[in-house]
XYZ file of N, CA and C in Angstrom:
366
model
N 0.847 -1.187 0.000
C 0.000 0.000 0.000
C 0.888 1.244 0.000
N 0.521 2.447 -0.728
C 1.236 3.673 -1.079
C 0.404 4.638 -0.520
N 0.785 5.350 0.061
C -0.163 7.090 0.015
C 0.070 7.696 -1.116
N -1.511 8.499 -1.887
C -1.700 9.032 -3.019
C -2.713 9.702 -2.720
N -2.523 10.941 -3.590
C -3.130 12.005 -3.475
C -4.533 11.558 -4.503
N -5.745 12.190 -4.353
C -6.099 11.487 -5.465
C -7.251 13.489 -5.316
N -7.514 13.955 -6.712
C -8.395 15.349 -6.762
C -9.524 15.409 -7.107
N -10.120 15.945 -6.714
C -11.528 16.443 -7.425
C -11.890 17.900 -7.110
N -13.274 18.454 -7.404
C -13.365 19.268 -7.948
C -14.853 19.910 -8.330
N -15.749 20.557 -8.018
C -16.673 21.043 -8.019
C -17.477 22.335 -8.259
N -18.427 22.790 -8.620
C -19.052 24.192 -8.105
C -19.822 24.331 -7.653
N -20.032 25.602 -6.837
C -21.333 25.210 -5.607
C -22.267 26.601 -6.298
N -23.538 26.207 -6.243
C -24.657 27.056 -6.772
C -25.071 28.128 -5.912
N -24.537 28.579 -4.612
C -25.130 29.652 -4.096
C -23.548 29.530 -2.405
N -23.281 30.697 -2.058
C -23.224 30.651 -0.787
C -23.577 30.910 0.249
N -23.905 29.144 0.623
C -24.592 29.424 1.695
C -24.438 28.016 2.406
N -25.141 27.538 3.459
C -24.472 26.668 4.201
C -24.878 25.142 3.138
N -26.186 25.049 3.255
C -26.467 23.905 2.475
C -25.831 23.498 0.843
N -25.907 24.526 0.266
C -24.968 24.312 -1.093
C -23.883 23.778 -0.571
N -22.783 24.270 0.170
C -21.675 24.324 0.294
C -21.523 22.620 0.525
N -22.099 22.302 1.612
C -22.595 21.344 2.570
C -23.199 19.982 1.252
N -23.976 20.519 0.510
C -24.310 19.512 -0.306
C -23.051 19.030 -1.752
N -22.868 20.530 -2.595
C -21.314 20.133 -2.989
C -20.590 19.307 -2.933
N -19.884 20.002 -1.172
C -18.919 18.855 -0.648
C -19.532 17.368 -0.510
N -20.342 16.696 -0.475
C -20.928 15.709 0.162
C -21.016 15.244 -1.398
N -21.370 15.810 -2.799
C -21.529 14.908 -3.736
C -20.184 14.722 -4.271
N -18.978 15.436 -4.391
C -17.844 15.309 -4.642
C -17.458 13.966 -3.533
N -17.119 14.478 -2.445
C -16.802 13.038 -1.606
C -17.196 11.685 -2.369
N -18.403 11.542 -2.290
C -19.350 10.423 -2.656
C -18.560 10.079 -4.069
N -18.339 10.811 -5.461
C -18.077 10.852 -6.345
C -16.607 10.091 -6.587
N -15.585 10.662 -5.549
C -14.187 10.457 -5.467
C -13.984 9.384 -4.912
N -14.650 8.398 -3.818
C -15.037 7.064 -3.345
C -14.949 6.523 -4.237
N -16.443 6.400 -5.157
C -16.889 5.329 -5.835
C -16.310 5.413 -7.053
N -15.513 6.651 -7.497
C -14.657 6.243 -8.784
C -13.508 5.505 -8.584
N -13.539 5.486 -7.407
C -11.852 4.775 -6.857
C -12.053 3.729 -6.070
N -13.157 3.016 -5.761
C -13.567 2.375 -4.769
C -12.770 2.176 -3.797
N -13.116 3.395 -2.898
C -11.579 3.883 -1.572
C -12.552 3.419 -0.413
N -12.806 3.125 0.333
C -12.962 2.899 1.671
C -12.601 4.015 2.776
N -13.223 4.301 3.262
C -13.574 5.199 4.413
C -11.673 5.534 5.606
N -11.927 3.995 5.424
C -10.776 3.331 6.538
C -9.067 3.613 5.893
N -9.722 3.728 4.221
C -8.263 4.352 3.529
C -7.898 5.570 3.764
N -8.615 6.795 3.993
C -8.994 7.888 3.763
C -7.778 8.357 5.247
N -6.036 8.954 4.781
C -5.682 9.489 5.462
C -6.136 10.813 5.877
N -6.398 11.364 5.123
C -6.558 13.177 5.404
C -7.402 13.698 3.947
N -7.790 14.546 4.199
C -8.490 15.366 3.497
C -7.980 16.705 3.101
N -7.732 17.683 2.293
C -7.779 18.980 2.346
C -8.710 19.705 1.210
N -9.433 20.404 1.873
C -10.587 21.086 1.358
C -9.850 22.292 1.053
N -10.553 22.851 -0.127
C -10.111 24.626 -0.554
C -11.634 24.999 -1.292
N -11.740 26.166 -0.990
C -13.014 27.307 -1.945
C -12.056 28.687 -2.227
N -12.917 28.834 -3.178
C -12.597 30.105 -3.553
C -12.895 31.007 -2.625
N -12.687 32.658 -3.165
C -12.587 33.300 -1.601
C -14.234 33.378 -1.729
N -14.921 33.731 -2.613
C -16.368 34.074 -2.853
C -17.250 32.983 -1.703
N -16.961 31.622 -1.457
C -17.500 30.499 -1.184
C -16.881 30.719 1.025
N -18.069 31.339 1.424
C -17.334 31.265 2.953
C -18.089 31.285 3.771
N -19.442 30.598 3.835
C -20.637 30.461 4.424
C -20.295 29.298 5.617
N -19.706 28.060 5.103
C -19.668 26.797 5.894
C -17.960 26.644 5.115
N -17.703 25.412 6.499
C -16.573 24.571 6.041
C -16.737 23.455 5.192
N -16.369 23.036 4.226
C -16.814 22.158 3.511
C -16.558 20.810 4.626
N -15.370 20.707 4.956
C -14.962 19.490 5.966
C -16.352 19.450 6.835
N -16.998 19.995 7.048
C -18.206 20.087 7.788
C -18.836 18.616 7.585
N -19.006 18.917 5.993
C -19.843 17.643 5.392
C -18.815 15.978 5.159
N -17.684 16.236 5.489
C -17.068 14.719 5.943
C -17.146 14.246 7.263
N -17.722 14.855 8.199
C -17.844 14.977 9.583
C -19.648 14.437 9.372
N -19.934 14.832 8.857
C -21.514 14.624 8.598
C -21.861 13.104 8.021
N -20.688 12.284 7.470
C -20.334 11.330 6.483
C -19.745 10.732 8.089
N -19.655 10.645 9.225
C -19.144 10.145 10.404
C -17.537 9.891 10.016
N -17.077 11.068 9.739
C -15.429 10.460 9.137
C -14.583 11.377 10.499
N -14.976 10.839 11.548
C -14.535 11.255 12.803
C -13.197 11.629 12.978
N -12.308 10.765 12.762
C -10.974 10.319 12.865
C -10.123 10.417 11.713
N -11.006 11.433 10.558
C -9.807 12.006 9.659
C -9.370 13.042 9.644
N -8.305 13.004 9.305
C -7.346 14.527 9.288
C -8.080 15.572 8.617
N -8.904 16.781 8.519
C -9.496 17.480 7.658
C -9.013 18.791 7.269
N -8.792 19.518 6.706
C -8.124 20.883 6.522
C -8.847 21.877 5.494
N -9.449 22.855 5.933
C -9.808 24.046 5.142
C -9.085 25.132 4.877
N -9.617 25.889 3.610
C -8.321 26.731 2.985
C -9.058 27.465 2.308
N -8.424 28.600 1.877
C -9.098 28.810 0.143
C -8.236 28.970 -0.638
N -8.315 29.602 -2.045
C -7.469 29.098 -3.035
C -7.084 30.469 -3.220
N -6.188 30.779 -4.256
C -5.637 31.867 -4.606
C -6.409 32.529 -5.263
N -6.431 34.162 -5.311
C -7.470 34.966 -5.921
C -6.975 35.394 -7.564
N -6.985 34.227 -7.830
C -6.542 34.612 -9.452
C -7.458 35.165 -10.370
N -6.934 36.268 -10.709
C -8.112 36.752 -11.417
C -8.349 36.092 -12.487
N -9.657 35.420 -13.484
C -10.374 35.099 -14.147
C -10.140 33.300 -13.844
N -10.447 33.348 -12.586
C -10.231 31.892 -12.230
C -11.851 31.411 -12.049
N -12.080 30.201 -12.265
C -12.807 29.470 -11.953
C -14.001 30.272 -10.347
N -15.125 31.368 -10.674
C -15.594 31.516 -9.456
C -16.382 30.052 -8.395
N -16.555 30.346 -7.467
C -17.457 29.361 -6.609
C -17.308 27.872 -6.633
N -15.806 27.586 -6.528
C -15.239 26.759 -7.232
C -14.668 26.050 -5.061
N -15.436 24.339 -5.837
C -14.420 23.780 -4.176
C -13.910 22.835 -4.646
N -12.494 22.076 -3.634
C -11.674 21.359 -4.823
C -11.019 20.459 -3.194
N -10.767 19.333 -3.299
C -10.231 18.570 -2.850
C -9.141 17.647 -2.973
N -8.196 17.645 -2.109
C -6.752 16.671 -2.432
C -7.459 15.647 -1.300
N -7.676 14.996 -1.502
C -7.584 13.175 -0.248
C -6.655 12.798 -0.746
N -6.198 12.351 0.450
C -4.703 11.656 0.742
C -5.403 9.424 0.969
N -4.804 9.167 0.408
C -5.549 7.757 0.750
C -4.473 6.289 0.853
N -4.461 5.879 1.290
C -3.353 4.401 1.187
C -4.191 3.215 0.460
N -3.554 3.012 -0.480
C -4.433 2.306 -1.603
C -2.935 0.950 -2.202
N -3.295 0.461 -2.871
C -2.693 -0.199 -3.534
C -2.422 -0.175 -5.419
N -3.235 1.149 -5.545
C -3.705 1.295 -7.231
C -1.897 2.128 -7.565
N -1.703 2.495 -8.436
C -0.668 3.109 -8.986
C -1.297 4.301 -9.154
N -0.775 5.292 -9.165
C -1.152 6.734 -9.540
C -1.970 7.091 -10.909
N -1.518 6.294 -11.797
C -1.790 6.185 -13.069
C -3.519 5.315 -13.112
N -3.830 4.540 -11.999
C -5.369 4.003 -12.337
C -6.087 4.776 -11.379
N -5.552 5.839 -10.325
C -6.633 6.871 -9.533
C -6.999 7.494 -10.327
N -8.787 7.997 -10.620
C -9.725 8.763 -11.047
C -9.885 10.328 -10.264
N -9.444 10.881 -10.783
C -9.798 12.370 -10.419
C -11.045 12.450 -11.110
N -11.566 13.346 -10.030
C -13.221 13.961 -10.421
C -13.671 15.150 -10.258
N -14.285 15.758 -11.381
C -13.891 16.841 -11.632
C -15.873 16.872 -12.098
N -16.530 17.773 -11.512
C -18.217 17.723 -11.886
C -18.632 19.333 -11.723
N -19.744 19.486 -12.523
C -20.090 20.627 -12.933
C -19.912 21.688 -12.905
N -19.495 22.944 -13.350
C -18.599 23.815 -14.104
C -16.840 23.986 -13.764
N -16.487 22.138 -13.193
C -14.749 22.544 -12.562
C -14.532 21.790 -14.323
N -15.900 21.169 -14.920
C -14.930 19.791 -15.481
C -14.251 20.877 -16.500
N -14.114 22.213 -16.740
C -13.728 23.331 -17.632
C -12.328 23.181 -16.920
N -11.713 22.946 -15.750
C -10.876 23.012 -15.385
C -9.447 21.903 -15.822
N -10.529 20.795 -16.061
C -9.147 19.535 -16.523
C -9.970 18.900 -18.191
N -9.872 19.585 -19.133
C -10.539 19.047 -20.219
C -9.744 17.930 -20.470
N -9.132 17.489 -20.370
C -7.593 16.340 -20.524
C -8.330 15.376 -20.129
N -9.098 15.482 -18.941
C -9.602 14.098 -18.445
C -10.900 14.471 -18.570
N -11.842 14.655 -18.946
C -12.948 14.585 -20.077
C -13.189 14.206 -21.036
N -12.103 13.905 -21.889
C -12.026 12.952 -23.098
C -11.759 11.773 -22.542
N -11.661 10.994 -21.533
C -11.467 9.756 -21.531
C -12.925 9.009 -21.318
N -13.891 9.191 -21.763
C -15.296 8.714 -21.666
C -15.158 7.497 -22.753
């Protein structure tokens, strides 16, 4: 087993607690089951939003997912201008056995503008 970073990537429709809160919670869900990771793999987490996005912590909603005992970290991202607005994005850290090369990054509604590279692999 290796530690690997594995990303994803999202946008949230309003700020406010429940968007934020729901977002995070379908990305999670998303980054699991493309990788079929287990809970129990799941070293750490680090959450980022843009600065626009500051209603709730996204880690909120892995805590909500009973992920008691993981490392969680909130942030936001750099204020680049003509960047991606309302934009939340996740690194999980996970101990897996896959090679870097078969982890699925996930990337869902208006981030997938962010990695078109892995959009063509359908």
């Amino acid at each position: 087993m290796r530690l690997r970073g594995v990303r994803g990537a999202t946008t949230v429709d309003a700020n406010n607690k429940e968007a934020i809160l729901h977002a995070t919670t379908e990305l999670l869900n998303a980054i699991l089951e493309s990788n079929n990771i287990q809970r129990d793999d799941v070293a750490s987490v680090f959450f980022t939003t843009t600065p626009d996005l500051d209603a709730e912590f996204p880690a909120l909603a892995a805590r909500h997912l009973g992920w008691s005992k993981v490392a969680l970290m909130c942030a936001h991202e750099m204020n680049v201008p003509g960047s991606l607005p309302m934009c939340l994005r996740i690194l999980m850290h996970v101990n897996t056995s896959k090679s870097a090369e078969e982890l699925e990054f996930v990337y869902l509604r208006g981030a997938l503008a962010l990695r078109p590279d892995l959009n063509d692999q359908s």
